[in-house]
Structures are given as C-alpha cells and as structure tokens.
Amino acid sequence: MATLTIIALLLALLFVGVPVAFALGGLGLGMLWLKGFPLTIAAQNLTSGLDNFILLSIPLFLLMSNILLRGGVGRDLFGAFQAWVGHWPGGLATATLMSCGMFSTINGSSVATAATIGTVAIPEMTQRGYNRPFTYGLVAAGGTLGILIPPSIPLIVYGVITEQSLVALFLAGVGPGLLLLAAFTIYSSLYCHFGKGYTPLARHSWRERGVATLRAMPTLAIALVIIVGIYIGIFTPTEAAAIGFFCALVLTGLVLRTLSFEKLRLAVTDTMRTSVTILLIVVGAKIFGHAVTLYRIPQEVTTFATTHFHQPLYFLLAITCVLLVVGLFLESLSMLLIMVPVLYPSLESMGMDPVWFGIYFVILIEVALITPPVGMNLFVIQAVTKARITEVVRGVLPFVLIMLTLAFLLYAFPSIVLWLPQML
C-alpha cells in the first residue's frame, strides 16, 4: 500500500507541473521526515550524488555535441554519406540514418542527433519528393540512436545508479545499436522502393565522393579516437569526453572555421542549462532512492515479482507495459532515475544480467522519445520543420514497432547484447 501511495504522490506532483528534480527530492525529504530519519541524509546525498568522476563526462559530452552542432558538422557527415549511397533506392533515407548513427558515436544525445541531422536532411529529402511524415519519423527515430550507440548519456547515468562497468555498458550497446540501424535502413529502403514518390539522385563521381569524404574525415577521426580509446583502455569515458571536446573545438574553430565566438557562447550556455537540469535530477533521484530504500520498497517489489511472476518473460512483459505507459508522461532521464532504483534489486532473483537490462531499458527509453505527449524528439522535429505534430507521430509509428521487435529479439537472443562485454 505504501508503494502505491508513494508512486501516486510522485505522479501527482509531476502532473501538476512540479519540476522532476524537485518532485523527486521533495518527496524523498517528506518520506524521510515522516519516518523520523535525520534530514542530514539528504545533505549527504546532495554531495555524494555529484561527487562522481563518471558524471563529469555528461557536461563534457554535451559541450562537445553542442560545439559540433553549432559548427555545422552534421552537414559534412550527411554530405559524405549522400555522396556514397544517395543514388540507391531511398538513398537519402539511408544517408540520413547512417549520419545519425555516426553522429551518435560522438555525442551521446538523441535530441542533439535529431536536431543536427534533421536540420540538414529534412529539407533535402522533402525537396526530392520523400513523403513528409515518413521523413519526419525517419529523423526522429534515427535520433534515438544517440542514446544506444555509445557513448550514451542514459547509459552513463544507469552505470552510476547500478555501479555497473561503463565500458561494459558501452560495449553492450554496440550490437543492438547497429542492429537497430540496419533494421531502420532495411525498412526505409523497402518503403522507398515500393512506395516510390521520390526523385532519385544521380550517382556522384569518384572525385565528388573523395572531396565529401575528406571533409567528413576529421569528424570520423574524433569518433574513432573516442570509441577506440575507451574500448582498449587508453582513457576513461570522462577523459574521452574531455578529449572529444578539445578535438571538436579544434575542428570547428581552427580547421573548418565554422565556430564563431558567439556560437561558442551559445554552445556553452546550452550545455550549462542541460547539465544543471540533469545533475539536479540526479541529486533529487539520489534522495528519493535513499528514502525508497529505507522504506524497503525495492524489497517489496522484489517479493511481489517473485511471488506473481515465476518466469522472467512475464516479469519483463509487465515491466515493458509499465515503462511504455510511464514513457507517455515522463521524459527519458526521469524514467531512468525513477524506475531503475525500484526495479534493479529484482533482477538477480529473475536471473537477468544488469548490463543486458540496461540496454533493454534504454531501448524502451528510445520508444518514449518518439511517443506523445512528451516525446522530446517529436518536438525537436516539429521545431526544425514547423510541421504538425500529428504528421511526425504518424511517421514514427513503424519505427516504434521496429524498436519493440528488437526488444523481443534481445530477450530471445541475449548474446546480441552480451557478446562484446564478455570478450573483455
């Protein structure tokens, strides 16, 4: 009963418009006070929640992403892929998805990926006669790759909450990320091939391909440095974020000369706002999570799960249904910080690998990013295109089905997630 009351109170606070950080932190404080626990616990959580070396990677990855966004790097990536595959059936759709996948390896944010690639790709595709809802849905869904293909900000936060290896989580995201990219590409190619309704591009000359590739090479080099450096242990994810930020600054400021001082100021300001929001939510979630633990709610959930769900599949289906409903009302990071502390203790009793569950959870977060009413990527595409939100929603529905299909495949074949981490 206490569990349902606390969840109802939290949802009520969120529905009346209380910011997520203050809803979590305030409810946690109230729970501590009612039970007579010392409120100094909250102060301790305030400092311990931010005193984490891994969390430093979040503002650094965001800053790198914003600098690349302001520096127009997405245009170079899209141009390179367009030069190589633009003449294929639905070639611009394929180039858009490949650009999303590549940009995901250097930023860790779905919103930044959708905004950066969408700004370049959507006008190009609509001018070539591609169906508008399909185009909007393609870019919105492609943007979600930013939180699955590493580095990923939600995976960083998940690793902090669950104390799992960040390198293992990043490695685990590679297989599902590439599989999802391939599934999106196959669907898009078939849709364009049978649906027609677009003007094919002429094949680019080898010289044009070389020029486009050469212009995109510095960006590809940044991605390579970050990914390889993390995976072979040259530097930690936080150090990789710092190196990526420095490389992005050099690339856009000195090499391409597309980053002015005003653009840098805007990038820093946007990063500061987003970082403060994320870190405040982390602190609020720490306080709430500590209170929930003292109330023994995770133990109650575990007991309920083991009593009513005798097979992991049924437990996972119940979690999936809950997260799909919650995802209609909460943004992605809030879902992660509210639900993981409650669900995580039940994983061991169900025989679920925490790294595997982290990737599964992120896929459901991806679904939340493109489902109304609070799917952030929907609003990003709407802002970029000035389209009606109903058009964007109509376009993303097939991609939602593809994501849910992938989630089922991960359950049926967990090695898709775990084969790379197990090679460590």
XYZ file of C-alpha atoms in Angstrom:
424
model
C 0.000 0.000 0.000
C 2.840 2.382 0.876
C 4.436 1.704 -2.508
C 1.275 2.621 -4.428
C 0.763 5.745 -2.305
C 4.303 6.982 -2.953
C 4.019 6.321 -6.697
C 0.650 8.103 -6.805
C 2.088 11.115 -4.952
C 5.058 11.287 -7.300
C 2.867 11.109 -10.403
C 0.541 13.754 -8.943
C 3.467 16.124 -8.374
C 4.701 15.569 -11.924
C 1.260 16.019 -13.479
C 0.687 19.380 -11.751
C 3.932 20.652 -13.223
C 6.470 20.331 -10.401
C 9.958 20.005 -11.979
C 11.210 16.424 -11.886
C 14.233 17.209 -9.688
C 12.118 18.963 -7.051
C 9.348 16.363 -7.205
C 11.847 13.573 -6.512
C 13.887 15.468 -3.922
C 10.860 16.985 -2.157
C 9.006 13.689 -1.924
C 12.177 11.994 -0.683
C 12.601 14.632 2.042
C 8.964 14.225 3.062
C 9.356 10.458 3.305
C 12.473 10.809 5.472
C 10.771 13.349 7.743
C 7.626 11.238 8.228
C 9.680 8.231 9.374
C 11.846 10.335 11.675
C 15.073 9.771 9.744
C 17.662 12.562 10.076
C 17.386 15.038 7.203
C 21.171 15.200 7.087
C 20.791 12.130 4.847
C 19.528 14.486 2.151
C 22.591 16.714 2.501
C 24.850 13.688 2.259
C 23.042 12.549 -0.878
C 23.372 16.058 -2.298
C 27.153 15.927 -2.114
C 27.628 12.226 -2.876
C 25.251 12.463 -5.838
C 27.510 14.977 -7.571
C 30.869 13.749 -6.277
C 31.329 11.230 -9.042
C 34.082 11.260 -11.634
C 31.923 9.488 -14.219
C 29.233 12.198 -14.036
C 31.796 14.731 -15.231
C 31.551 13.117 -18.655
C 27.958 14.328 -19.082
C 28.644 18.094 -19.381
C 31.766 17.357 -21.435
C 29.919 15.146 -23.932
C 27.112 17.712 -24.097
C 29.581 20.529 -24.705
C 31.293 18.564 -27.465
C 27.911 17.801 -29.015
C 26.760 21.433 -28.907
C 30.015 22.689 -30.420
C 29.714 20.207 -33.296
C 26.062 21.176 -33.709
C 26.880 24.900 -33.879
C 29.862 24.207 -36.117
C 27.740 22.551 -38.819
C 29.470 19.181 -38.645
C 26.223 17.338 -39.360
C 26.190 18.849 -42.841
C 29.593 17.342 -43.627
C 28.604 13.897 -42.360
C 25.366 13.904 -44.317
C 27.159 15.117 -47.449
C 29.708 12.291 -47.251
C 27.111 9.539 -46.856
C 24.902 11.123 -49.511
C 27.802 11.054 -51.975
C 28.252 7.296 -51.493
C 24.685 5.966 -51.151
C 22.459 8.801 -52.370
C 21.805 7.081 -55.736
C 20.452 3.920 -54.086
C 16.665 3.391 -53.865
C 15.775 5.625 -50.952
C 19.408 6.671 -50.816
C 18.800 9.926 -48.947
C 16.937 7.987 -46.239
C 19.901 5.610 -45.931
C 22.340 8.538 -45.829
C 20.249 10.176 -43.097
C 20.263 7.053 -40.928
C 23.994 6.487 -41.435
C 24.630 10.113 -40.472
C 22.537 9.650 -37.323
C 24.484 6.503 -36.452
C 27.863 8.160 -36.963
C 26.913 11.352 -35.127
C 25.696 9.178 -32.244
C 29.241 7.927 -31.702
C 30.459 11.412 -30.813
C 27.707 12.965 -28.725
C 25.536 10.571 -26.658
C 22.363 12.667 -27.010
C 19.291 11.739 -29.049
C 17.967 15.295 -29.137
C 21.284 16.657 -30.461
C 21.436 13.895 -33.094
C 17.885 14.543 -34.317
C 18.399 18.320 -34.372
C 21.795 18.220 -36.101
C 20.986 15.713 -38.836
C 17.359 16.827 -39.191
C 18.333 20.399 -39.962
C 20.324 19.192 -42.984
C 18.484 16.045 -44.107
C 14.808 17.007 -43.866
C 14.902 19.901 -46.380
C 16.951 17.764 -48.772
C 14.558 14.810 -48.556
C 11.364 16.844 -48.861
C 12.756 18.682 -51.909
C 13.342 15.270 -53.504
C 9.681 14.308 -53.013
C 10.017 11.973 -49.997
C 6.788 11.523 -48.047
C 6.812 14.147 -45.292
C 5.526 12.011 -42.367
C 7.994 9.265 -43.351
C 10.839 11.792 -43.444
C 9.931 13.280 -40.065
C 9.573 9.834 -38.481
C 12.854 8.667 -40.011
C 14.875 11.508 -38.487
C 13.071 11.366 -35.123
C 13.711 7.616 -34.868
C 17.250 7.912 -36.219
C 17.953 10.440 -33.494
C 17.195 7.856 -30.819
C 20.353 6.005 -31.872
C 22.189 8.734 -29.969
C 21.384 7.088 -26.630
C 22.024 3.488 -27.694
C 25.184 3.632 -29.792
C 27.921 4.634 -27.344
C 28.795 6.993 -25.822
C 25.331 7.342 -24.280
C 24.312 9.747 -21.513
C 21.480 7.482 -20.221
C 23.942 4.555 -20.069
C 26.360 6.742 -18.084
C 23.589 7.561 -15.591
C 22.496 3.896 -15.458
C 26.070 2.870 -14.738
C 26.288 5.385 -11.877
C 22.992 4.207 -10.349
C 23.704 0.485 -10.606
C 27.510 0.638 -10.223
C 27.976 -1.354 -13.435
C 31.068 -1.007 -15.622
C 30.589 1.850 -18.038
C 32.873 0.209 -20.595
C 30.776 -2.985 -20.435
C 27.581 -0.958 -20.939
C 29.079 0.911 -23.880
C 30.245 -2.337 -25.473
C 26.816 -3.884 -24.883
C 25.155 -1.043 -26.796
C 27.170 -1.594 -29.979
C 25.421 -4.764 -31.247
C 21.820 -3.626 -30.613
C 22.645 -0.142 -31.920
C 23.987 -1.450 -35.218
C 21.132 -3.959 -35.492
C 18.561 -1.199 -34.965
C 20.336 0.985 -37.532
C 20.251 -1.915 -40.018
C 16.546 -2.560 -39.347
C 15.684 1.102 -39.861
C 17.695 1.134 -43.098
C 16.062 -2.022 -44.493
C 12.573 -0.711 -43.699
C 13.354 2.681 -45.244
C 14.786 1.125 -48.408
C 11.755 -1.141 -48.845
C 9.367 1.733 -48.144
C 11.046 3.926 -50.755
C 11.421 1.116 -53.292
C 7.766 0.059 -53.239
C 6.260 3.415 -52.321
C 8.203 5.413 -54.920
C 7.227 9.074 -54.661
C 10.751 10.481 -54.642
C 13.297 11.727 -57.155
C 16.445 9.564 -57.216
C 19.825 11.256 -57.039
C 22.382 10.904 -59.775
C 25.465 8.860 -58.940
C 28.269 11.072 -57.619
C 31.635 10.991 -59.347
C 34.638 9.495 -57.575
C 36.088 12.979 -57.232
C 32.904 14.278 -55.543
C 32.924 11.305 -53.191
C 36.554 11.912 -52.339
C 36.000 15.601 -51.579
C 32.927 14.880 -49.424
C 34.701 12.093 -47.546
C 37.774 14.235 -46.983
C 35.644 16.985 -45.444
C 33.973 14.481 -43.094
C 37.219 12.716 -42.142
C 38.068 14.924 -39.115
C 34.659 14.166 -37.598
C 35.112 10.468 -38.264
C 38.545 10.703 -36.643
C 37.031 12.191 -33.469
C 34.549 9.307 -33.281
C 37.355 6.794 -33.803
C 39.534 8.350 -31.095
C 36.696 8.331 -28.557
C 35.440 4.805 -29.231
C 38.813 3.073 -29.625
C 40.341 4.980 -26.708
C 37.575 3.867 -24.342
C 37.425 0.257 -25.510
C 41.133 -0.509 -25.414
C 41.552 1.273 -22.090
C 43.719 4.243 -23.087
C 41.414 6.592 -21.199
C 38.216 6.543 -19.160
C 34.865 7.722 -20.575
C 35.287 11.021 -18.724
C 38.739 11.539 -20.184
C 37.370 10.555 -23.593
C 34.689 13.227 -23.254
C 37.328 15.850 -22.437
C 39.470 14.802 -25.406
C 36.403 14.817 -27.660
C 35.508 18.337 -26.526
C 39.036 19.562 -27.275
C 39.019 17.887 -30.704
C 35.604 19.373 -31.518
C 36.879 22.822 -30.544
C 39.952 22.465 -32.760
C 37.946 21.029 -35.666
C 35.204 23.661 -35.766
C 37.300 26.610 -34.598
C 40.637 26.119 -36.379
C 40.193 23.533 -39.156
C 36.700 24.205 -40.568
C 36.494 27.764 -39.143
C 32.729 27.428 -38.711
C 32.633 28.186 -34.976
C 32.453 31.872 -34.092
C 32.768 33.240 -30.574
C 29.012 33.858 -30.488
C 28.294 30.239 -31.488
C 30.723 29.036 -28.807
C 28.924 31.159 -26.210
C 25.573 29.676 -27.239
C 27.033 26.147 -27.094
C 28.370 26.741 -23.586
C 25.067 28.273 -22.436
C 23.000 25.379 -23.820
C 25.374 22.873 -22.219
C 25.181 24.611 -18.862
C 21.386 24.605 -18.851
C 21.118 20.948 -19.839
C 23.880 19.840 -17.441
C 22.326 21.651 -14.477
C 18.953 20.081 -15.270
C 20.424 16.581 -15.500
C 22.561 16.884 -12.374
C 19.680 18.339 -10.331
C 17.535 15.379 -11.377
C 20.367 13.011 -10.377
C 20.547 14.627 -6.917
C 16.762 14.530 -6.484
C 16.737 10.883 -7.571
C 19.526 10.076 -5.079
C 17.449 11.498 -2.200
C 14.305 9.753 -3.428
C 16.167 6.496 -3.998
C 17.625 6.575 -0.482
C 14.180 7.200 1.009
C 12.659 4.416 -1.100
C 15.363 2.029 0.147
C 14.716 2.956 3.790
C 11.010 2.313 3.208
C 12.018 -1.121 1.839
C 10.059 -0.547 -1.366
C 12.600 -2.361 -3.616
C 12.308 -5.398 -1.343
C 8.524 -5.247 -1.604
C 8.698 -5.019 -5.387
C 11.121 -7.958 -5.491
C 8.848 -10.045 -3.267
C 5.828 -9.156 -5.388
C 7.710 -10.010 -8.588
C 8.980 -13.375 -7.365
C 5.539 -14.261 -5.979
C 3.463 -13.312 -9.027
C 5.911 -13.723 -11.910
C 7.513 -17.156 -11.922
C 9.165 -16.687 -15.304
C 11.451 -13.821 -16.362
C 9.419 -13.341 -19.557
C 6.242 -12.432 -17.660
C 8.187 -10.135 -15.352
C 9.772 -8.437 -18.359
C 6.418 -8.056 -20.124
C 4.981 -6.401 -17.009
C 7.962 -4.029 -16.805
C 7.654 -3.251 -20.522
C 3.963 -2.372 -20.207
C 4.645 -0.149 -17.189
C 7.552 1.634 -18.887
C 5.577 2.184 -22.093
C 2.798 3.822 -20.086
C 5.205 5.836 -17.919
C 7.089 6.883 -21.053
C 3.963 8.644 -22.299
C 4.252 11.133 -19.444
C 7.905 11.266 -18.344
C 10.980 12.251 -20.318
C 13.719 9.652 -20.731
C 16.127 10.553 -17.928
C 13.288 10.819 -15.402
C 12.120 7.320 -16.355
C 15.615 6.023 -15.753
C 16.155 7.700 -12.398
C 12.718 6.876 -11.015
C 12.295 3.285 -12.190
C 15.787 1.748 -12.054
C 16.309 2.036 -8.249
C 12.953 0.289 -7.753
C 13.396 -2.438 -10.383
C 17.116 -3.137 -10.135
C 17.011 -5.263 -6.919
C 14.559 -7.641 -8.604
C 16.905 -8.509 -11.463
C 19.023 -11.003 -9.529
C 16.011 -13.019 -8.387
C 14.834 -13.150 -12.013
C 18.252 -14.184 -13.302
C 18.624 -11.085 -15.501
C 22.029 -9.648 -16.296
C 22.207 -5.975 -15.161
C 24.156 -4.962 -18.280
C 21.592 -6.657 -20.535
C 18.746 -4.982 -18.644
C 20.415 -1.586 -19.050
C 20.353 -1.930 -22.840
C 16.766 -3.225 -22.786
C 15.747 -0.264 -20.630
C 17.429 2.203 -22.993
C 15.513 0.764 -25.960
C 12.257 1.417 -24.098
C 13.530 4.939 -23.378
C 14.077 5.305 -27.128
C 10.429 4.402 -27.657
C 9.442 7.055 -25.096
C 11.461 9.654 -27.016
C 9.209 9.295 -30.063
C 5.799 8.724 -28.464
C 3.448 11.563 -27.494
C 2.678 13.552 -25.468
C 6.220 14.208 -24.136
C 8.453 12.515 -26.733
C 11.318 15.002 -26.971
C 12.399 14.003 -30.480
C 8.891 14.698 -31.771
C 9.138 18.294 -30.616
C 12.668 18.660 -31.984
C 11.494 17.626 -35.458
C 8.426 19.829 -35.151
C 10.660 22.791 -34.237
C 13.019 22.100 -37.153
C 10.261 21.664 -39.758
C 7.309 23.694 -38.376
C 5.200 20.622 -39.194
C 2.086 19.490 -37.376
C 2.840 17.123 -34.508
C 0.308 14.629 -35.927
C 2.436 14.278 -39.079
C 5.528 13.492 -37.023
C 3.656 10.981 -34.852
C 2.241 9.215 -37.925
C 5.731 8.896 -39.343
C 7.319 7.353 -36.248
C 4.792 4.546 -35.681
C 6.540 1.956 -37.927
C 9.847 2.733 -36.206
C 8.244 2.199 -32.782
C 7.181 -1.279 -33.917
C 10.734 -1.985 -35.114
C 12.136 -0.960 -31.709
C 9.696 -3.186 -29.833
C 10.584 -6.066 -32.160
C 14.260 -5.505 -31.345
C 13.440 -5.572 -27.623
C 11.850 -9.010 -28.117
C 14.908 -10.197 -30.066
C 17.192 -9.103 -27.231
C 15.199 -11.304 -24.857
C 15.271 -14.258 -27.252
C 18.956 -13.791 -28.092
C 20.712 -12.042 -25.173
C 24.076 -12.651 -26.826
C 23.269 -9.712 -29.147
C 23.914 -7.548 -26.086
C 26.434 -9.570 -24.118
C 28.878 -10.977 -26.682
C 31.104 -7.892 -26.763
C 31.202 -7.271 -22.973
C 32.018 -10.944 -22.403
C 35.067 -10.565 -24.624
C 36.596 -8.112 -22.110
